[in-house]
Amino acid sequence: MAVLIPSRGTCAGRMTPGERRFSQRIEDKLEDDYVCWYDVPVGPSYRHPDFVVLHPNRGILILEVKDWKPETLAEIDRDRAVLNTERGRVVEANPLRQARDYAMEIHRLLQTDPALLQPAGHRREGKLVMPWGFGVVLTNISRSQFEQMELENCLSPASVICRDEMTESADAEGFQKRLWDMFMMPFPCQLTVPQIDRVRWHLFPQLRIQQQGELLPTLTPAIQTAPMEIPDIIRVMDLQQEQLARSLGDGHRVIHGVAGSGKTMILGYRCVELARRMHKPVLVLCFNKTLASRLEQLMVQHDVHDRVAVRHFHGWCKEQLQTYGVRTPPSQPSADRYAAALVDAVVAGLESNAVPRAQYGAVLIDEGHDFAPEWLQLVSQMVDPETNSLLLLYDDAQTLYGAGARRKFSFASVGIQARGRTTILRLNYRNTLEVLSVAKAFAEEVLAPQETDDDHVPVIPPESAGRRGPMPEIWKARNIWSEADLIAQRIADALANGANPNDFAVLCHSRSLADLVGRQLEKQNLPVLVASDQRRRELFNGDASVKVMTMHSSKGLEFDTVFIPGICELASRDADVDRRQQQVRLLYVAMTRALRQLEISHHGESPMVDQVRGVVENVSRQLAA
């Protein structure tokens, strides 16, 4: 069965009857290695061909589908068609000319990429490595009617599939041959996975991940005034991520993705698409203030900030109270108690109708694993029932807050109707095999698979995408100041060799340690930004800098090189099981922020040091074997 993007169930509602039948034939008659896109924007001009078909051994094909009937087609020439409709006579473009124009634009676009051209010395040197073609599907005109109407004068017979050639009983081989005959100059080809990714990079700019560490791809069409520089190494959503991003339908949805699986990237794509069509604002919530600031900045970059509100949960609660004139709670002995009082005040305001329900056209929740049940119950009431659009991103393995860490309530009990609408992303794209293997082996006790019911999102171990890099290191210094000085020296050496300060992050188990490390790095004249509450919004704006933050603040972020100092201060020998597992999760989250290089340091011995050292040594031996 061919891959159809978006899924047919998602886009069937906007298809014509003929398009629905043809999409069914595509899925039934084509093999697994065909990928077909329906009505998705293509290229920098955002063209919308009906179907784009890609096959690694055949090439790329553009198809226009028409539900014309013999009695409605009044006249046609090579440029236009005149139809008799209920609205009177309507003039449309000749669909073959339309498909040809789309195909030629795609051909010109792909020819700008040297990696998609035949190499020097090849008999087709400088030409595309794949054939290309275009055609028309006439869903209500049979081949005999086509001939009787003499449509071959305006539509090449070999470039047309007729009604009787796309029936459910049609021969699969014959159906495919109809498609193959549409190629301009067919020749054998064998597209590699990187070449297919390059084709998708050009065709679908909204799938691009522009640079290392960027959370979201380019989501809006670019207005190009000069030729675009094509990178040697390109990154795009993989097909599973693209299928999911394009196929998320209305209603309540849950995505359980392992660390580094692209959950936040999919959320960003969904967020911008919703912002374009929702009449009410879109709300994005997360627990982490730093991630909220990062997402807010990206919404500004994609020019949807006036329609998308990005907030960390407790900041949103306080904003609700202030907006609707509800008294904010008095100061409390602790930050946790004040945060709980904020939530209670909003819940009370909701019950008294002082705070209105259904304020947002859509609500998207990142870091849903850190949301308490009463928070989710509160937020689920903020979705407009007419749109009923709620998306929750979740990973139990990264839960850092709450006793026992793993969720002990059902989504249904808090108003989230997720049964049968949960997608699991198992593949980690962020980390190298070396980094992920160490993180996964270290956190084995909290990544153990568990029994689950239809509603529960299980803990699942991540699977590696196979990207390779250096082995993580664990090293010892005399004291914490020496650790910071050695980190500073390693960063300084890398910067002297051309590295960017934005590539480096130092993730600390406490704010006091982050302040200490930040001061030591500043003494070495390094450009440093410590992620205090006042400076979170500056993390990804302004001059390049080494980021120093707590492990908690790093959730959802990624950096080329990550340093984790002072692990000997984690999980003392007398720590209870819950506290130890919470710190294992915390260190697992910190480890999986590293795109390429992970360095862990300590100045004393502890059970945590012994565990990390043993894991690094074992993984190193296993990968070397």
Coordinates of C-alpha atoms in Angstrom, one line a residue:
M1 CA 0.0 0.0 0.0
A2 CA 1.4 3.4 -1.0
V3 CA 1.9 6.1 1.6
L4 CA -0.6 8.9 1.2
I5 CA 0.1 12.3 2.9
P6 CA -2.0 13.5 4.6
S7 CA -3.8 10.3 5.5
R8 CA -7.0 9.8 3.5
G9 CA -9.1 9.8 6.6
T10 CA -7.9 13.3 7.4
C11 CA -8.3 14.9 3.9
A12 CA -11.2 13.0 2.5
G13 CA -13.6 15.7 3.7
R14 CA -12.0 18.3 1.3
M15 CA -11.6 15.9 -1.6
T16 CA -14.0 15.8 -4.5
P17 CA -15.8 12.4 -5.0
G18 CA -13.4 11.6 -7.9
E19 CA -10.3 12.6 -5.8
R20 CA -11.5 10.2 -3.0
R21 CA -11.9 7.3 -5.4
F22 CA -8.5 8.0 -7.0
S23 CA -6.8 8.3 -3.6
Q24 CA -8.2 4.9 -2.8
R25 CA -6.8 3.4 -6.0
I26 CA -3.4 5.0 -5.2
E27 CA -3.4 3.3 -1.8
D28 CA -4.7 -0.1 -3.2
K29 CA -2.8 -0.3 -6.5
L30 CA 0.6 1.1 -5.7
E31 CA 3.3 -0.6 -3.6
D32 CA 4.8 0.5 -0.3
D33 CA 7.7 2.4 -1.9
Y34 CA 5.3 4.9 -3.5
V35 CA 4.8 8.2 -1.6
C36 CA 1.9 10.4 -2.7
W37 CA 0.9 13.9 -1.5
Y38 CA -2.5 15.3 -1.9
D39 CA -3.1 19.1 -2.2
V40 CA -0.1 20.2 -0.2
P41 CA 1.8 23.4 -1.0
V42 CA 4.8 22.8 -3.2
G43 CA 7.9 24.9 -3.6
P44 CA 8.6 28.5 -2.6
S45 CA 5.6 29.7 -4.6
Y46 CA 3.2 27.4 -2.7
R47 CA 1.7 25.8 -5.7
H48 CA -1.1 23.3 -5.0
P49 CA -1.1 20.4 -7.5
D50 CA -3.8 17.8 -6.8
F51 CA -1.4 14.8 -6.4
V52 CA 2.4 14.5 -6.3
V53 CA 3.7 10.9 -6.7
L54 CA 7.3 9.9 -6.0
H55 CA 8.9 6.5 -6.5
P56 CA 12.6 5.8 -6.1
N57 CA 12.8 3.8 -9.3
R58 CA 10.4 5.8 -11.4
G59 CA 10.8 9.5 -10.5
I60 CA 8.3 12.2 -9.8
L61 CA 4.8 12.7 -11.3
I62 CA 2.3 15.6 -11.1
L63 CA -1.4 14.8 -11.5
E64 CA -4.5 17.0 -11.8
V65 CA -7.8 15.3 -11.1
K66 CA -11.1 16.5 -12.7
D67 CA -14.6 15.3 -12.0
W68 CA -15.9 16.6 -15.3
K69 CA -18.8 14.8 -16.9
P70 CA -19.3 14.6 -20.7
E71 CA -22.4 16.7 -20.6
T72 CA -20.7 19.5 -18.5
L73 CA -17.6 19.9 -20.8
A74 CA -18.8 22.5 -23.4
E75 CA -15.5 23.0 -25.1
I76 CA -11.7 22.6 -24.6
D77 CA -8.5 23.6 -26.3
R78 CA -4.9 23.3 -25.3
D79 CA -5.1 26.3 -22.8
R80 CA -8.5 26.3 -21.3
A81 CA -11.8 24.4 -20.8
V82 CA -15.3 25.8 -20.7
L83 CA -17.8 24.0 -18.4
N84 CA -21.6 24.2 -18.1
T85 CA -22.3 24.5 -14.4
E86 CA -25.2 25.5 -12.1
R87 CA -23.4 28.9 -12.0
G88 CA -23.4 29.2 -15.7
R89 CA -20.4 28.8 -18.1
V90 CA -17.1 28.6 -16.2
V91 CA -13.7 28.8 -17.7
E92 CA -10.9 26.7 -16.2
A93 CA -7.3 26.0 -17.2
N94 CA -6.6 23.0 -19.4
P95 CA -5.7 20.4 -16.6
L96 CA -2.8 18.9 -18.7
R97 CA -1.4 22.4 -19.3
Q98 CA -1.8 23.1 -15.5
A99 CA -0.1 19.8 -14.5
R100 CA 2.7 20.5 -17.1
D101 CA 3.3 24.0 -15.6
Y102 CA 3.5 22.6 -12.1
A103 CA 5.9 19.8 -13.2
M104 CA 8.2 22.2 -15.1
E105 CA 8.4 24.5 -12.1
I106 CA 9.4 21.5 -9.9
H107 CA 11.9 20.4 -12.6
R108 CA 13.5 23.8 -12.6
L109 CA 13.6 23.9 -8.8
L110 CA 15.2 20.5 -8.4
Q111 CA 17.8 21.3 -11.1
T112 CA 19.3 24.0 -8.9
D113 CA 20.6 21.3 -6.6
P114 CA 23.9 19.7 -7.8
A115 CA 23.3 16.7 -5.6
L116 CA 20.2 15.8 -7.7
L117 CA 22.0 16.0 -11.0
Q118 CA 23.9 13.4 -13.0
P119 CA 27.7 13.7 -12.3
A120 CA 30.4 14.7 -14.7
G121 CA 31.1 12.0 -17.3
H122 CA 27.7 10.5 -17.2
R123 CA 25.9 10.4 -20.5
R124 CA 23.2 12.6 -19.0
E125 CA 25.6 14.9 -17.3
G126 CA 23.9 17.9 -15.6
K127 CA 20.4 16.4 -16.0
L128 CA 18.1 15.4 -13.1
V129 CA 18.9 12.0 -11.7
M130 CA 15.2 11.0 -12.0
P131 CA 12.5 11.1 -14.7
W132 CA 9.6 13.5 -14.3
G133 CA 6.2 13.7 -15.8
F134 CA 2.6 15.0 -15.5
G135 CA -0.9 13.8 -16.3
V136 CA -4.6 14.1 -15.8
V137 CA -7.2 11.9 -14.2
L138 CA -10.8 12.1 -15.6
T139 CA -12.9 10.4 -12.9
N140 CA -16.2 10.6 -14.7
I141 CA -15.2 10.1 -18.4
S142 CA -14.5 6.6 -19.8
R143 CA -11.9 5.9 -22.4
S144 CA -14.6 5.4 -25.1
Q145 CA -16.2 8.7 -24.2
F146 CA -12.8 10.3 -24.3
E147 CA -12.3 9.1 -27.8
Q148 CA -15.9 9.9 -28.9
M149 CA -15.4 13.5 -27.7
E150 CA -12.1 13.7 -29.6
L151 CA -10.4 14.9 -26.4
E152 CA -7.1 13.6 -27.7
N153 CA -6.7 16.8 -29.7
C154 CA -6.3 18.7 -26.4
L155 CA -5.3 16.0 -23.9
S156 CA -2.6 13.5 -24.9
P157 CA -4.2 10.0 -24.5
A158 CA -1.0 8.6 -22.9
S159 CA -1.2 11.3 -20.2
V160 CA -4.8 10.6 -19.1
I161 CA -6.3 8.0 -16.8
C162 CA -10.0 7.6 -17.4
R163 CA -12.9 6.4 -15.2
D164 CA -12.9 2.8 -16.3
E165 CA -9.1 2.6 -15.8
M166 CA -9.3 3.4 -12.1
T167 CA -12.1 1.2 -10.9
E168 CA -11.7 -1.0 -7.8
S169 CA -11.4 -4.1 -10.0
A170 CA -8.7 -2.5 -12.3
D171 CA -5.5 -4.5 -12.7
A172 CA -2.8 -3.1 -10.4
E173 CA -0.1 -3.5 -13.0
G174 CA -2.2 -1.9 -15.7
F175 CA -3.0 1.0 -13.4
Q176 CA 0.7 1.5 -12.6
K177 CA 1.6 1.3 -16.3
R178 CA -0.8 4.2 -17.0
L179 CA 1.2 6.3 -14.5
W180 CA 4.6 5.2 -15.9
D181 CA 3.5 6.2 -19.5
M182 CA 3.1 9.8 -18.3
F183 CA 6.8 10.3 -17.8
M184 CA 8.5 12.5 -20.4
M185 CA 11.7 10.6 -20.9
P186 CA 11.7 7.5 -18.7
F187 CA 15.0 5.9 -17.8
P188 CA 16.2 3.6 -14.9
C189 CA 16.9 5.4 -11.7
Q190 CA 17.6 4.5 -8.1
L191 CA 17.0 7.4 -5.7
T192 CA 18.8 7.0 -2.3
V193 CA 17.2 8.0 1.0
P194 CA 19.3 11.2 1.2
Q195 CA 18.3 12.1 -2.4
I196 CA 14.6 11.6 -1.5
D197 CA 15.1 13.8 1.5
R198 CA 16.6 16.5 -0.7
V199 CA 13.6 16.3 -3.1
R200 CA 11.3 16.8 -0.1
W201 CA 13.5 19.6 1.2
H202 CA 13.0 21.5 -2.1
L203 CA 9.3 20.7 -2.6
F204 CA 8.2 21.3 0.9
P205 CA 10.0 24.2 2.6
Q206 CA 7.7 23.9 5.6
L207 CA 9.4 20.6 6.5
R208 CA 12.9 22.0 6.6
I209 CA 14.9 22.1 9.8
Q210 CA 17.1 25.0 8.9
Q211 CA 20.0 24.7 11.3
Q212 CA 21.3 22.6 14.0
G213 CA 19.4 23.1 17.2
E214 CA 16.4 24.9 15.7
L215 CA 13.1 23.6 17.1
L216 CA 10.9 24.4 14.2
P217 CA 11.2 24.0 10.4
T218 CA 10.5 26.9 8.0
L219 CA 6.7 27.0 8.2
T220 CA 5.9 29.9 5.8
P221 CA 6.7 30.4 2.2
A222 CA 9.8 32.4 1.5
I223 CA 9.9 35.4 -0.8
Q224 CA 13.2 34.8 -2.5
T225 CA 15.0 37.8 -4.1
A226 CA 18.2 35.9 -4.7
P227 CA 19.2 32.3 -5.4
M228 CA 19.0 30.2 -2.2
E229 CA 22.1 28.6 -0.9
I230 CA 21.5 24.9 -0.7
P231 CA 23.3 23.2 2.3
D232 CA 25.5 20.2 1.8
I233 CA 23.7 18.4 4.6
I234 CA 19.9 18.9 4.7
R235 CA 17.5 18.1 7.5
V236 CA 13.8 17.6 7.1
M237 CA 11.0 15.9 9.0
D238 CA 11.1 12.2 8.2
L239 CA 8.0 10.7 6.5
Q240 CA 6.5 9.5 9.8
Q241 CA 6.8 13.0 11.2
E242 CA 5.5 14.6 8.1
Q243 CA 2.5 12.2 7.9
L244 CA 1.7 12.9 11.5
A245 CA 2.1 16.7 11.2
R246 CA 0.0 16.9 8.1
S247 CA -2.6 14.4 9.2
L248 CA -3.5 15.6 12.7
G249 CA -7.2 16.0 12.5
D250 CA -9.6 17.9 14.7
G251 CA -10.6 16.6 18.1
H252 CA -8.3 15.6 21.0
R253 CA -5.0 14.1 20.1
V254 CA -2.0 12.7 22.1
I255 CA 1.5 12.3 20.8
H256 CA 3.8 10.2 22.9
G257 CA 7.3 10.8 21.6
V258 CA 10.6 9.7 23.1
A259 CA 13.3 12.4 23.8
G260 CA 14.5 13.8 20.5
S261 CA 11.7 12.4 18.3
G262 CA 10.6 15.8 17.1
K263 CA 7.5 16.3 19.2
T264 CA 8.0 20.1 19.6
M265 CA 8.7 20.5 15.9
I266 CA 5.4 18.8 15.1
L267 CA 3.7 21.0 17.6
G268 CA 5.1 24.1 15.9
Y269 CA 4.0 23.0 12.5
R270 CA 0.5 22.2 13.8
C271 CA 0.4 25.5 15.7
V272 CA 1.1 27.7 12.7
E273 CA -1.3 25.7 10.5
L274 CA -4.1 26.2 13.1
A275 CA -3.3 29.9 13.5
R276 CA -4.0 30.4 9.8
R277 CA -7.5 29.0 9.9
M278 CA -8.8 29.6 13.4
H279 CA -11.0 32.5 14.2
K280 CA -10.2 32.4 17.9
P281 CA -6.6 32.6 19.2
V282 CA -4.4 29.5 19.7
L283 CA -2.9 28.7 23.1
V284 CA 0.4 26.9 23.6
L285 CA 1.2 25.8 27.1
C286 CA 4.3 24.2 28.6
F287 CA 5.7 23.8 32.1
N288 CA 9.2 25.1 31.4
K289 CA 9.6 28.9 31.3
T290 CA 12.6 28.6 29.0
L291 CA 10.9 26.5 26.4
A292 CA 7.9 28.8 26.5
S293 CA 10.2 31.8 25.8
R294 CA 11.8 29.8 22.9
L295 CA 8.5 28.9 21.4
E296 CA 7.2 32.4 21.8
Q297 CA 10.2 33.8 19.9
L298 CA 9.6 31.3 17.1
M299 CA 6.0 32.3 16.7
V300 CA 7.2 35.9 16.3
Q301 CA 9.7 34.7 13.6
H302 CA 6.8 33.0 11.7
D303 CA 4.6 36.0 12.1
V304 CA 1.7 34.3 14.0
H305 CA 2.4 35.8 17.4
D306 CA -0.7 37.9 17.2
R307 CA -2.8 34.8 16.9
V308 CA -0.8 32.4 19.1
A309 CA -0.4 32.8 22.9
V310 CA 2.6 30.9 24.2
R311 CA 2.8 30.7 28.0
H312 CA 4.2 28.6 30.8
F313 CA 1.3 27.1 32.7
H314 CA 1.5 29.2 36.0
G315 CA 2.2 32.4 34.1
W316 CA -0.9 31.7 32.1
C317 CA -2.9 31.2 35.3
K318 CA -1.7 34.5 36.7
E319 CA -2.6 36.2 33.4
Q320 CA -6.1 34.8 33.5
L321 CA -6.7 36.2 37.0
Q322 CA -5.4 39.6 36.1
T323 CA -7.3 39.7 32.7
Y324 CA -10.7 38.9 34.3
G325 CA -10.3 40.9 37.5
V326 CA -10.1 37.9 39.8
R327 CA -8.0 38.5 43.0
T328 CA -4.6 36.9 42.9
P329 CA -3.7 34.8 45.9
P330 CA -1.6 36.3 48.7
S331 CA 2.1 35.4 49.1
Q332 CA 2.8 31.9 50.3
P333 CA 5.6 30.4 52.4
S334 CA 6.9 28.6 49.3
A335 CA 6.8 29.0 45.5
D336 CA 5.1 25.6 45.2
R337 CA 2.3 26.6 47.5
Y338 CA 1.9 29.9 45.7
A339 CA 1.7 28.1 42.3
A340 CA -0.9 25.7 43.7
A341 CA -2.9 28.7 45.0
L342 CA -2.8 30.3 41.5
V343 CA -4.3 27.2 40.0
D344 CA -7.0 27.0 42.7
A345 CA -7.9 30.6 42.1
V346 CA -8.4 30.0 38.3
V347 CA -10.5 26.9 39.0
A348 CA -12.7 28.9 41.4
G349 CA -13.0 31.7 38.8
L350 CA -14.0 29.1 36.2
E351 CA -16.7 27.6 38.5
S352 CA -18.1 31.1 39.3
N353 CA -18.0 32.1 35.6
A354 CA -15.6 35.0 36.4
V355 CA -13.1 33.3 34.1
P356 CA -14.8 32.2 30.8
R357 CA -14.5 28.8 29.3
A358 CA -13.8 28.1 25.5
Q359 CA -11.5 31.0 25.1
Y360 CA -9.3 29.4 22.4
G361 CA -9.8 27.8 19.0
A362 CA -7.1 25.3 19.9
V363 CA -5.0 24.4 22.8
L364 CA -1.6 22.7 22.4
I365 CA 0.3 21.3 25.5
D366 CA 4.0 20.5 25.4
E367 CA 5.6 18.7 28.3
G368 CA 2.2 17.2 29.2
H369 CA 3.9 14.6 31.4
D370 CA 4.6 17.4 33.9
F371 CA 1.0 18.6 34.1
A372 CA -1.0 17.6 37.2
P373 CA -4.5 16.2 36.5
E374 CA -6.2 19.3 37.8
W375 CA -4.2 21.4 35.4
L376 CA -5.2 19.3 32.4
Q377 CA -8.8 19.4 33.6
L378 CA -8.7 23.2 33.7
V379 CA -7.0 23.6 30.4
S380 CA -9.3 21.1 28.5
Q381 CA -12.2 23.5 29.4
M382 CA -10.5 26.3 27.5
V383 CA -11.0 24.7 24.1
D384 CA -13.9 26.0 22.0
P385 CA -16.3 23.0 21.6
E386 CA -17.0 24.0 18.0
T387 CA -13.4 23.4 17.1
N388 CA -12.6 20.9 19.9
S389 CA -8.9 21.0 18.9
L390 CA -6.5 19.9 21.7
L391 CA -3.1 18.4 21.2
L392 CA -1.1 16.9 24.1
L393 CA 2.6 16.0 23.8
Y394 CA 3.8 13.5 26.4
D395 CA 6.8 11.3 27.5
D396 CA 6.6 9.7 30.9
A397 CA 10.3 9.1 30.8
Q398 CA 10.9 12.8 31.1
T399 CA 8.6 13.5 33.9
L400 CA 10.4 15.6 36.5
Y401 CA 7.7 16.8 38.8
G402 CA 5.2 15.1 41.1
A403 CA 5.4 12.2 43.5
G404 CA 6.0 8.9 41.8
A405 CA 6.5 10.7 38.5
R406 CA 4.4 8.3 36.3
R407 CA 0.8 9.3 35.6
K408 CA -1.8 7.6 37.7
F409 CA -4.9 9.0 36.2
S410 CA -6.7 8.5 32.9
F411 CA -6.9 11.2 30.3
A412 CA -10.7 10.7 30.1
S413 CA -11.0 11.6 33.8
V414 CA -9.6 15.1 33.1
G415 CA -11.7 15.7 30.0
I416 CA -9.2 14.6 27.3
Q417 CA -10.8 12.2 24.9
A418 CA -7.6 10.5 23.7
R419 CA -8.8 6.9 23.3
G420 CA -7.8 5.7 19.8
R421 CA -6.2 9.0 19.1
T422 CA -2.7 8.4 20.4
T423 CA 0.4 8.3 18.2
I424 CA 3.7 6.9 19.5
L425 CA 7.1 8.2 18.1
R426 CA 9.8 5.8 19.0
L427 CA 12.7 7.1 16.9
N428 CA 15.2 9.6 18.4
Y429 CA 16.7 11.9 15.7
R430 CA 18.4 14.3 18.0
N431 CA 21.2 12.3 19.6
T432 CA 24.1 10.4 18.1
L433 CA 24.0 6.6 18.7
E434 CA 26.8 7.1 21.3
V435 CA 24.9 9.8 23.3
L436 CA 21.6 8.0 23.1
S437 CA 23.1 4.6 24.0
V438 CA 24.7 6.1 27.2
A439 CA 21.5 8.0 28.2
K440 CA 19.3 5.0 27.5
A441 CA 21.5 2.5 29.4
F442 CA 21.8 5.0 32.3
A443 CA 18.1 5.5 32.6
E444 CA 17.2 1.8 32.1
E445 CA 15.2 1.6 35.4
V446 CA 12.8 4.4 34.4
L447 CA 12.5 3.4 30.7
A448 CA 11.3 -0.1 31.4
P449 CA 8.2 -0.8 29.3
Q450 CA 5.0 -1.1 31.3
E451 CA 1.5 -2.6 30.9
T452 CA -1.0 -0.1 29.5
D453 CA -4.7 0.3 28.7
D454 CA -6.3 2.0 25.8
D455 CA -6.1 5.4 27.4
H456 CA -2.6 5.3 29.0
V457 CA 0.5 6.5 27.2
P458 CA 3.2 4.0 28.0
V459 CA 6.8 4.6 28.8
I460 CA 8.8 3.3 25.8
P461 CA 12.6 3.3 25.3
P462 CA 13.9 5.4 22.4
E463 CA 15.3 3.9 19.3
S464 CA 18.3 5.4 17.6
A465 CA 18.2 6.9 14.1
G466 CA 21.8 5.7 13.7
R467 CA 23.7 9.0 13.5
R468 CA 27.3 8.5 14.8
G469 CA 29.6 10.8 16.8
P470 CA 32.2 10.8 19.6
M471 CA 31.7 8.8 22.8
P472 CA 30.5 10.7 25.8
E473 CA 33.2 11.4 28.4
I474 CA 33.2 11.4 32.2
W475 CA 36.1 13.1 33.9
K476 CA 37.1 14.3 37.4
A477 CA 38.5 17.6 38.7
R478 CA 39.8 18.7 42.1
N479 CA 36.6 20.7 43.0
I480 CA 33.6 22.3 41.4
W481 CA 35.6 25.5 40.6
S482 CA 38.1 23.3 38.7
E483 CA 35.3 21.6 36.9
A484 CA 34.0 25.0 35.7
D485 CA 37.5 26.1 34.7
L486 CA 38.1 22.9 32.7
I487 CA 34.7 23.4 31.0
A488 CA 35.7 27.0 30.2
Q489 CA 39.0 25.9 28.7
R490 CA 37.4 23.3 26.5
I491 CA 34.8 25.8 25.2
A492 CA 37.5 28.4 24.6
D493 CA 39.6 25.9 22.6
A494 CA 36.6 25.0 20.5
L495 CA 35.7 28.7 19.9
A496 CA 39.3 29.4 18.8
N497 CA 38.8 26.7 16.2
G498 CA 35.7 28.4 14.8
A499 CA 32.9 27.0 16.9
N500 CA 29.8 29.1 17.7
P501 CA 29.1 30.0 21.3
N502 CA 25.4 29.0 20.7
D503 CA 26.5 25.4 20.2
F504 CA 27.4 25.0 23.9
A505 CA 25.3 24.5 27.0
V506 CA 26.2 23.8 30.6
L507 CA 23.4 22.1 32.4
C508 CA 23.4 22.2 36.2
H509 CA 21.4 20.4 38.9
S510 CA 20.7 23.6 40.8
R511 CA 20.4 27.3 40.2
S512 CA 23.3 28.0 42.6
L513 CA 25.6 25.8 40.6
A514 CA 24.5 27.5 37.4
D515 CA 25.4 30.9 38.9
L516 CA 28.8 29.5 40.1
V517 CA 29.6 28.0 36.7
G518 CA 28.5 31.2 34.9
R519 CA 30.8 33.4 37.0
Q520 CA 33.8 31.0 36.3
L521 CA 33.1 31.1 32.6
E522 CA 32.9 34.9 32.6
K523 CA 36.3 35.1 34.3
Q524 CA 37.7 33.3 31.2
N525 CA 36.2 36.1 29.1
L526 CA 33.7 33.7 27.4
P527 CA 30.4 35.1 26.1
V528 CA 27.9 33.6 28.7
L529 CA 24.2 33.9 29.3
V530 CA 22.9 32.4 32.6
A531 CA 19.2 31.5 32.2
S532 CA 17.8 33.4 35.2
D533 CA 14.1 34.3 35.3
Q534 CA 15.0 37.8 34.0
R535 CA 17.1 36.6 31.1
R536 CA 15.2 33.6 29.7
R537 CA 13.8 35.7 26.9
E538 CA 17.3 36.6 25.9
L539 CA 18.5 33.0 25.5
F540 CA 17.9 32.8 21.8
N541 CA 18.0 36.5 20.9
G542 CA 21.0 38.9 20.7
D543 CA 24.6 37.9 20.5
A544 CA 25.8 34.3 20.4
S545 CA 26.6 33.0 23.9
V546 CA 27.3 29.9 25.9
K547 CA 24.1 28.9 27.7
V548 CA 24.2 28.0 31.4
M549 CA 21.0 26.8 32.9
T550 CA 19.5 24.2 35.2
M551 CA 18.7 20.8 33.9
H552 CA 15.0 21.5 34.4
S553 CA 15.2 24.6 32.2
S554 CA 16.8 22.6 29.4
K555 CA 13.8 20.5 28.6
G556 CA 12.7 20.8 25.0
L557 CA 16.0 22.4 24.0
E558 CA 19.1 21.0 22.2
F559 CA 22.7 22.0 21.7
D560 CA 25.6 20.6 19.8
T561 CA 27.8 20.1 22.9
V562 CA 26.4 19.7 26.5
F563 CA 28.5 19.8 29.7
I564 CA 26.9 18.4 32.9
P565 CA 29.0 19.3 36.0
G566 CA 28.8 18.2 39.6
I567 CA 27.0 14.9 39.2
C568 CA 28.6 13.6 42.4
E569 CA 26.1 15.9 44.2
L570 CA 23.1 14.0 42.9
A571 CA 21.2 11.2 44.6
S572 CA 23.0 10.6 47.9
R573 CA 23.2 7.0 49.2
D574 CA 20.3 7.6 51.6
A575 CA 18.0 9.0 49.0
D576 CA 14.6 7.2 48.8
V577 CA 13.6 5.4 45.6
D578 CA 11.3 8.2 44.3
R579 CA 13.9 10.8 44.8
R580 CA 16.6 8.7 43.1
Q581 CA 14.4 7.9 40.1
Q582 CA 13.5 11.6 39.8
Q583 CA 17.2 12.5 39.6
V584 CA 17.8 9.7 37.1
R585 CA 15.1 11.2 34.9
L586 CA 16.6 14.6 35.4
L587 CA 20.1 13.5 34.3
Y588 CA 18.5 11.5 31.4
V589 CA 16.8 14.7 30.2
A590 CA 20.1 16.6 30.4
M591 CA 22.0 13.9 28.6
T592 CA 19.5 13.8 25.7
R593 CA 19.9 17.6 25.1
A594 CA 23.3 16.8 23.3
L595 CA 23.1 16.7 19.6
R596 CA 26.7 15.4 19.2
Q597 CA 29.1 15.7 22.2
L598 CA 28.3 15.0 25.8
E599 CA 30.8 15.7 28.7
I600 CA 30.0 14.8 32.3
S601 CA 32.2 15.8 35.2
H602 CA 32.5 15.4 38.9
H603 CA 34.8 16.3 41.8
G604 CA 34.0 13.5 44.2
E605 CA 32.8 9.9 44.2
S606 CA 29.1 8.9 44.6
P607 CA 26.7 6.1 43.5
M608 CA 25.6 8.3 40.6
V609 CA 29.2 8.8 39.5
D610 CA 29.8 5.0 39.7
Q611 CA 26.7 4.3 37.6
V612 CA 27.5 6.9 34.9
R613 CA 31.1 5.8 34.7
G614 CA 30.1 2.1 34.4
V615 CA 27.6 2.9 31.7
V616 CA 30.0 4.9 29.6
E617 CA 32.6 2.1 29.8
N618 CA 30.1 -0.6 28.9
V619 CA 28.6 1.3 26.0
S620 CA 32.1 2.1 24.7
R621 CA 33.1 -1.6 24.7
Q622 CA 29.8 -2.6 23.1
L623 CA 30.1 -0.1 20.3
A624 CA 33.7 -0.9 19.7
A625 CA 33.0 -4.7 19.4

